[in-house]
Short mmCIF file of C-alpha atoms in Angstrom, two decimals:
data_model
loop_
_atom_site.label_atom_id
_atom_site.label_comp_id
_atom_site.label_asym_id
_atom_site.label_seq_id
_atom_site.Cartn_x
_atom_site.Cartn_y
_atom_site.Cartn_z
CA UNK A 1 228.83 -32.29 168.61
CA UNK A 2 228.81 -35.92 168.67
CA UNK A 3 230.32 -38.33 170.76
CA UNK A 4 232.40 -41.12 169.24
CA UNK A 5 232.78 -44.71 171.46
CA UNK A 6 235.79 -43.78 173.03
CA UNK A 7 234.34 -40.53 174.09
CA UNK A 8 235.45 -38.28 171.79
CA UNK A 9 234.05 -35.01 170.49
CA UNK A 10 233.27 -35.20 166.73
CA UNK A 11 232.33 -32.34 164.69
CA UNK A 12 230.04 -32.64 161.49
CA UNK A 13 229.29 -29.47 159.17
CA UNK A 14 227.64 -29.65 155.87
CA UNK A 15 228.13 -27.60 152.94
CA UNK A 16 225.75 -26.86 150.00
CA UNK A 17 226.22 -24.33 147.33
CA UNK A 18 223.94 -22.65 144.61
CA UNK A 19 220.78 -23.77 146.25
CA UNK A 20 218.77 -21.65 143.41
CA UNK A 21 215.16 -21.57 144.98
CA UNK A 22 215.77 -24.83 146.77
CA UNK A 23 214.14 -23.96 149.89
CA UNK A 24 212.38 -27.51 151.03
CA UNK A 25 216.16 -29.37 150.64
CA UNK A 26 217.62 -26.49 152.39
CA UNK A 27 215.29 -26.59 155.51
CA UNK A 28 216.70 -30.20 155.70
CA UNK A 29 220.21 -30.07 154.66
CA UNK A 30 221.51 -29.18 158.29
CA UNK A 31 220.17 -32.34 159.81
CA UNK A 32 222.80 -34.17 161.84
CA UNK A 33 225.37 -31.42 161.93
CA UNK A 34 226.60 -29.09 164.04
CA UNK A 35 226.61 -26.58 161.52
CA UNK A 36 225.31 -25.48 158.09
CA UNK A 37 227.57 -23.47 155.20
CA UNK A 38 226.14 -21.83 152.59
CA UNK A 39 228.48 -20.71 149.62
CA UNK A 40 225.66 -18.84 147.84
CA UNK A 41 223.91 -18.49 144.78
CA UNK A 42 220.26 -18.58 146.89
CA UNK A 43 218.28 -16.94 144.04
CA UNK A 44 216.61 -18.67 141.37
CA UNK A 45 216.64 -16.62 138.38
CA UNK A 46 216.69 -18.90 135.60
CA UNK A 47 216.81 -22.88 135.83
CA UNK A 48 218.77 -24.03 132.86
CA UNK A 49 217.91 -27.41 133.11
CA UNK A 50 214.02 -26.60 133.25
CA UNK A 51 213.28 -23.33 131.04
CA UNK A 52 210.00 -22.56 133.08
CA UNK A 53 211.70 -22.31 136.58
CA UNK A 54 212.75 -18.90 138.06
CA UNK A 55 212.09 -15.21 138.11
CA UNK A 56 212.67 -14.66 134.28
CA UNK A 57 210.39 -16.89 133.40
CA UNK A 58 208.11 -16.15 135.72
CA UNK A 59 208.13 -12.29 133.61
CA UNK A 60 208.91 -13.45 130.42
CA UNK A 61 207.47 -17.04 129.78
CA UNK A 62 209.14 -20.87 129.29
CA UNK A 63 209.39 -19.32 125.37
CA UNK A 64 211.58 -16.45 125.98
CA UNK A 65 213.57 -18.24 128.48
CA UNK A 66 214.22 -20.93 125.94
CA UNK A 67 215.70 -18.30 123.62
CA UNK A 68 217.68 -16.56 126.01
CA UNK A 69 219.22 -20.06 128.01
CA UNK A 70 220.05 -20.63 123.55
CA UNK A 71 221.97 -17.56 123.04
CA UNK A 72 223.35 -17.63 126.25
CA UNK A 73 224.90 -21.22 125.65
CA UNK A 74 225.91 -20.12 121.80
CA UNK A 75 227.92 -17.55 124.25
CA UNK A 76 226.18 -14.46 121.81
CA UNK A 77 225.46 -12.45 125.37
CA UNK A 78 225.07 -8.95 123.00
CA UNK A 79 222.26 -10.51 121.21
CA UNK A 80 220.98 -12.04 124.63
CA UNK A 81 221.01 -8.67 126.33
CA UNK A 82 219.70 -6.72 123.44
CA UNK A 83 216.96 -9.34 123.60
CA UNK A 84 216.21 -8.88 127.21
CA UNK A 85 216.07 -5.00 126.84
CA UNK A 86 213.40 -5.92 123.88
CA UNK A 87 211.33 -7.91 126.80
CA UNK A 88 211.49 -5.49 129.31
CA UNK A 89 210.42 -2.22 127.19
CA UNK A 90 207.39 -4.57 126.17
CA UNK A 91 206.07 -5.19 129.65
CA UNK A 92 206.68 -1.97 130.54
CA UNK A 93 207.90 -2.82 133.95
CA UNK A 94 210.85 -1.21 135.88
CA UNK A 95 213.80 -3.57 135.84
CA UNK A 96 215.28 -3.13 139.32
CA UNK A 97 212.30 -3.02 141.33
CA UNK A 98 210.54 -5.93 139.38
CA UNK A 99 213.50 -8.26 140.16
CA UNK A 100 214.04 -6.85 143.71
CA UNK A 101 209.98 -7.82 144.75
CA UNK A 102 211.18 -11.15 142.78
CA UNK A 103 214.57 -11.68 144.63
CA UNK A 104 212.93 -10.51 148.41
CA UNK A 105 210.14 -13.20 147.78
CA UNK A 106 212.92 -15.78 147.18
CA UNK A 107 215.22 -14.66 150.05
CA UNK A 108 212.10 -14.39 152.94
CA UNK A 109 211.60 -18.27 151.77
CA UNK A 110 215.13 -19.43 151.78
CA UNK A 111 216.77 -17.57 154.81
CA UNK A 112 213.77 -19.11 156.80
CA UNK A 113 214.78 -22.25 156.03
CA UNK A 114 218.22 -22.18 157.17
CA UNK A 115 219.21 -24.32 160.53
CA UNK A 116 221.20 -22.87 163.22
CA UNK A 117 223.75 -21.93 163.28
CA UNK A 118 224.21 -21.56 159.76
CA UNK A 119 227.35 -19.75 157.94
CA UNK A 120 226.66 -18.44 154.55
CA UNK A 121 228.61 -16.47 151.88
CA UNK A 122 227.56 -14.68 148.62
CA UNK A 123 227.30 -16.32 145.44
CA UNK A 124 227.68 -14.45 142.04
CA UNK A 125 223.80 -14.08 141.55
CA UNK A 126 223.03 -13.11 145.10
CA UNK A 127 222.21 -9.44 146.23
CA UNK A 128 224.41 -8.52 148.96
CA UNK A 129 222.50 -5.26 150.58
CA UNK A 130 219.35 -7.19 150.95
CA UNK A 131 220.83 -10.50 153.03
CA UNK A 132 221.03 -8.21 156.12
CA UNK A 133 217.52 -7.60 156.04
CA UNK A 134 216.35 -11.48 156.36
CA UNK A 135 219.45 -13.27 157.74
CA UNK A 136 218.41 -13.89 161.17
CA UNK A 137 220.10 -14.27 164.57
CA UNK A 138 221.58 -18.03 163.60
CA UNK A 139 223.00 -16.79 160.40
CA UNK A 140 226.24 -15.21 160.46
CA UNK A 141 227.01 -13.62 157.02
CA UNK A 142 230.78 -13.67 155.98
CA UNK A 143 232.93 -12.13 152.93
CA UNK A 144 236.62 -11.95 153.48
CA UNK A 145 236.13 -13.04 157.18
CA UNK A 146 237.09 -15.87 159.34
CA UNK A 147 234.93 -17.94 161.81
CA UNK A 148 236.18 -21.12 164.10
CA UNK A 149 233.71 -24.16 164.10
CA UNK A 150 235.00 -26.64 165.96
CA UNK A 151 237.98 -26.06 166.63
CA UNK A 152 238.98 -25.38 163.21
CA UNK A 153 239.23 -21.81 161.51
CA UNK A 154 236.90 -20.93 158.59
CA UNK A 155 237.48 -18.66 156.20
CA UNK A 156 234.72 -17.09 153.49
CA UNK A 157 234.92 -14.80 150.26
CA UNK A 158 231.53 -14.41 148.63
CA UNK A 159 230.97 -13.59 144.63
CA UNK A 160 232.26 -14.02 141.48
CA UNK A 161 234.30 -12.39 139.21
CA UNK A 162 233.66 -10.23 136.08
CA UNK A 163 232.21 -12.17 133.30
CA UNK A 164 230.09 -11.46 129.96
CA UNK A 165 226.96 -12.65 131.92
CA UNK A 166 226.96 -9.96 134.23
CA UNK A 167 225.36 -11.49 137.18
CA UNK A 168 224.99 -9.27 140.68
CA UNK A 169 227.69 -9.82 142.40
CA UNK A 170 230.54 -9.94 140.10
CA UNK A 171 234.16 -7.76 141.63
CA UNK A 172 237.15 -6.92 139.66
CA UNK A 173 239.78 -9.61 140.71
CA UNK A 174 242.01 -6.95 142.67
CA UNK A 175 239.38 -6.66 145.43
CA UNK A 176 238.70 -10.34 145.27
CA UNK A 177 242.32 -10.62 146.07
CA UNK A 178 242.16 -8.07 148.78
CA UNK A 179 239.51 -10.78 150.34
CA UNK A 180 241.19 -13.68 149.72
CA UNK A 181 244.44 -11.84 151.38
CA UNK A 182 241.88 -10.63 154.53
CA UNK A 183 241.56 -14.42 155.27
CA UNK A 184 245.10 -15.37 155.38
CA UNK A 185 245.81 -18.91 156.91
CA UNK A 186 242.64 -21.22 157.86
CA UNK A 187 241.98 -24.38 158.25
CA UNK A 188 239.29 -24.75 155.45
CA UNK A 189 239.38 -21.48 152.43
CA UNK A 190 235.34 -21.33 151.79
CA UNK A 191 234.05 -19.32 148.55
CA UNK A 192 231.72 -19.65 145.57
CA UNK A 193 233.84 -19.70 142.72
CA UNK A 194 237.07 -22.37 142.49
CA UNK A 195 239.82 -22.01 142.02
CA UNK A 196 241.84 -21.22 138.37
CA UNK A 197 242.18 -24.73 137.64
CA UNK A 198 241.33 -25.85 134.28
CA UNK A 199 239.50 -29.44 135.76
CA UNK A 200 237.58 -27.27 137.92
CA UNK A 201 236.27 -24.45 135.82
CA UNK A 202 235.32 -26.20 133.28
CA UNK A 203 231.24 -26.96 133.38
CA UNK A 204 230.61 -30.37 131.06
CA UNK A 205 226.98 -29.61 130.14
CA UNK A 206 227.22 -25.52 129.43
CA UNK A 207 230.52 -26.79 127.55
CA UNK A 208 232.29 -23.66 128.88
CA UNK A 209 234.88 -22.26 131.47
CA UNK A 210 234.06 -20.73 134.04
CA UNK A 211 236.15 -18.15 135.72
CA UNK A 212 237.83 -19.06 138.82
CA UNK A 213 240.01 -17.31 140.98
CA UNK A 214 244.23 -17.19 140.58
CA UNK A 215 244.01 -15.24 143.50
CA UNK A 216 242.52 -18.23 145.72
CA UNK A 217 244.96 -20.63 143.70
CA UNK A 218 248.03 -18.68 144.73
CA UNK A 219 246.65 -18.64 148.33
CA UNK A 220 245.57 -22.56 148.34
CA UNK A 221 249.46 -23.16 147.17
CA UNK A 222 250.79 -20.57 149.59
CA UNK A 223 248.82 -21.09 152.61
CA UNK A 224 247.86 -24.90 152.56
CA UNK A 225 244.68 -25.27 153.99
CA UNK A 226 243.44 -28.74 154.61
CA UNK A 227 239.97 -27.70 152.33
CA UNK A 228 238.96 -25.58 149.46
CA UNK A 229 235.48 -25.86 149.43
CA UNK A 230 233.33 -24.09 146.79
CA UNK A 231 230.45 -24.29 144.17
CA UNK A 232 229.38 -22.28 141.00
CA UNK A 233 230.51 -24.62 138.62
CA UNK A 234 227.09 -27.14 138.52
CA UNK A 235 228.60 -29.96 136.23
CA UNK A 236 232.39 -29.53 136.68
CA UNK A 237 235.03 -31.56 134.75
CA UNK A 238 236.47 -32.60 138.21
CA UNK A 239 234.53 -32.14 140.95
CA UNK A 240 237.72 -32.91 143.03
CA UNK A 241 241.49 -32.87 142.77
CA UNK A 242 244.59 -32.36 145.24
CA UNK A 243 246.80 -29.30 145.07
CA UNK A 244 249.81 -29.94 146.95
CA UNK A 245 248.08 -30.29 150.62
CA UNK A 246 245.05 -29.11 150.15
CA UNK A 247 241.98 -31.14 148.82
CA UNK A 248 239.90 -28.94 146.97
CA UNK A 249 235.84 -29.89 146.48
CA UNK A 250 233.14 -28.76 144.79
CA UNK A 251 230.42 -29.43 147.05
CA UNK A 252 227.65 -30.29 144.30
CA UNK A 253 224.82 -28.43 142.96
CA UNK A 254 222.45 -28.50 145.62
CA UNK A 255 219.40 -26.83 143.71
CA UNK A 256 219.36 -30.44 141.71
CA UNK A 257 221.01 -32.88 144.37
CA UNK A 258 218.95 -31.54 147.07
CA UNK A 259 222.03 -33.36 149.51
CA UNK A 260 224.69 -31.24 151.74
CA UNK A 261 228.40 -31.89 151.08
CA UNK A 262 229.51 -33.52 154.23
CA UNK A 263 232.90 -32.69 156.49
CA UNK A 264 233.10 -34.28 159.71
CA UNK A 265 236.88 -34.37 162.08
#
């Protein structure tokens, strides 16, 4: 913690969220803080802004990832999936274990580079059973649990909800909920996904919604913390807004930022 001139104890944490392969920012993005928060999304599977990034390219080629980042955006996901099963009968390549190898190479990278202490959550893309096996003793690992960091009282819910795309770590919103409701009152509600807001679903580039949560917006009215902090969306419509007392922020896309969202009291 760091001392202010009249002698006071500050507290700095940063925040980053869908770091997507982003290991060299990450090893840096604790600097100056007494803490690091992760909100997810640590695997890189396919870089929509550069086609030849990430583990499906990495399979498939920049070709096919051009086609399936086009009928993904046209928001034909039946034609993208039938299209994927077309790739991997052709390679002849079990799915699973071909994208776990891919996913552990990622995650031995990217927990490594985390400070300490560091406090991360799930993101939609993430693969829950395997974070035990490379978070180390600095990285405490929260879902629908509370943590105090300075003083203040932390709480974390990890994923996403169910969408067309189908990503890893997608819940049905009633055990979302249950998580949200494990929190109950904290001083700053962390998660991946924002809340059901239209301003802060909405990503400008994909030109779609994304889902949110009307769980976490009933608790962020109810409750009042003094932060919603989350990520997911990477280009939102608003990447901040007030709801009643609460000031709700997406911390950026660190993946293309490559700079922490910073909270300091």
């Amino acid at each position: 913690m760091a001392s202010t001139p009249g002698g006071n104890q500050r507290t700095r944490v940063h925040v980053v969220s869908d770091v997507h392969g982003n290991a060299r920012d990450l090893a840096r993005a604790g600097e100056g803080a007494d803490a690091l928060i992760c909100l997810g999304d640590l695997v890189l599977f396919l870089d929509y802004a550069d086609h030849s990034r990430g583990i499906f390219p990495d399979l498939f080629g920049a070709g096919n990832a051009d086609r399936i980042v086009e009928l993904r955006t046209a928001r034909r996901f039946e034609e993208a999936r039938e299209f994927q099963r077309r790739l991997w009968a052709d390679i002849g390549t079990d799915k699973a274990a071909a994208i776990e190898k891919a996913v552990r190479k990622q995650y031995a990278e990217l927990f490594a580079a985390f400070p300490v202490p560091t406090y991360a959550t799930y993101g939609n893309v993430d693969m829950p059973p395997l974070w035990k096996e490379y978070a180390g003793p600095g990285t405490t690992v929260l879902d629908g649990q509370r943590v105090e960091i300075g003083g203040r009282t932390f709480g974390f819910v990890g994923g996403g909800l169910r969408t067309p795309m189908r990503t890893p770590y997608e819940i049905d919103d009633a055990e979302y909920a249950a998580k949200i409701e494990a929190v109950g009152e904290v001083d700053v509600l962390c998660t991946h996904i924002p809340p059901e807001v239209p301003e802060l679903v909405y990503d400008t580039v994909a030109r779609r919604f994304e889902r949110g949560s009307r769980a976490l917006l009933d608790a962020i009215r109810r409750t009042r913390p003094r932060y919603s902090l989350f990520g997911h969306v990477h280009q939102p419509l608003a990447r901040r807004m007030r709801i009643g007392a609460t000031e709700c922020v997406n911390v950026g896309h660190f993946a293309s930022s490559g700079r922490p969202w910073r909270l300091e009291w």
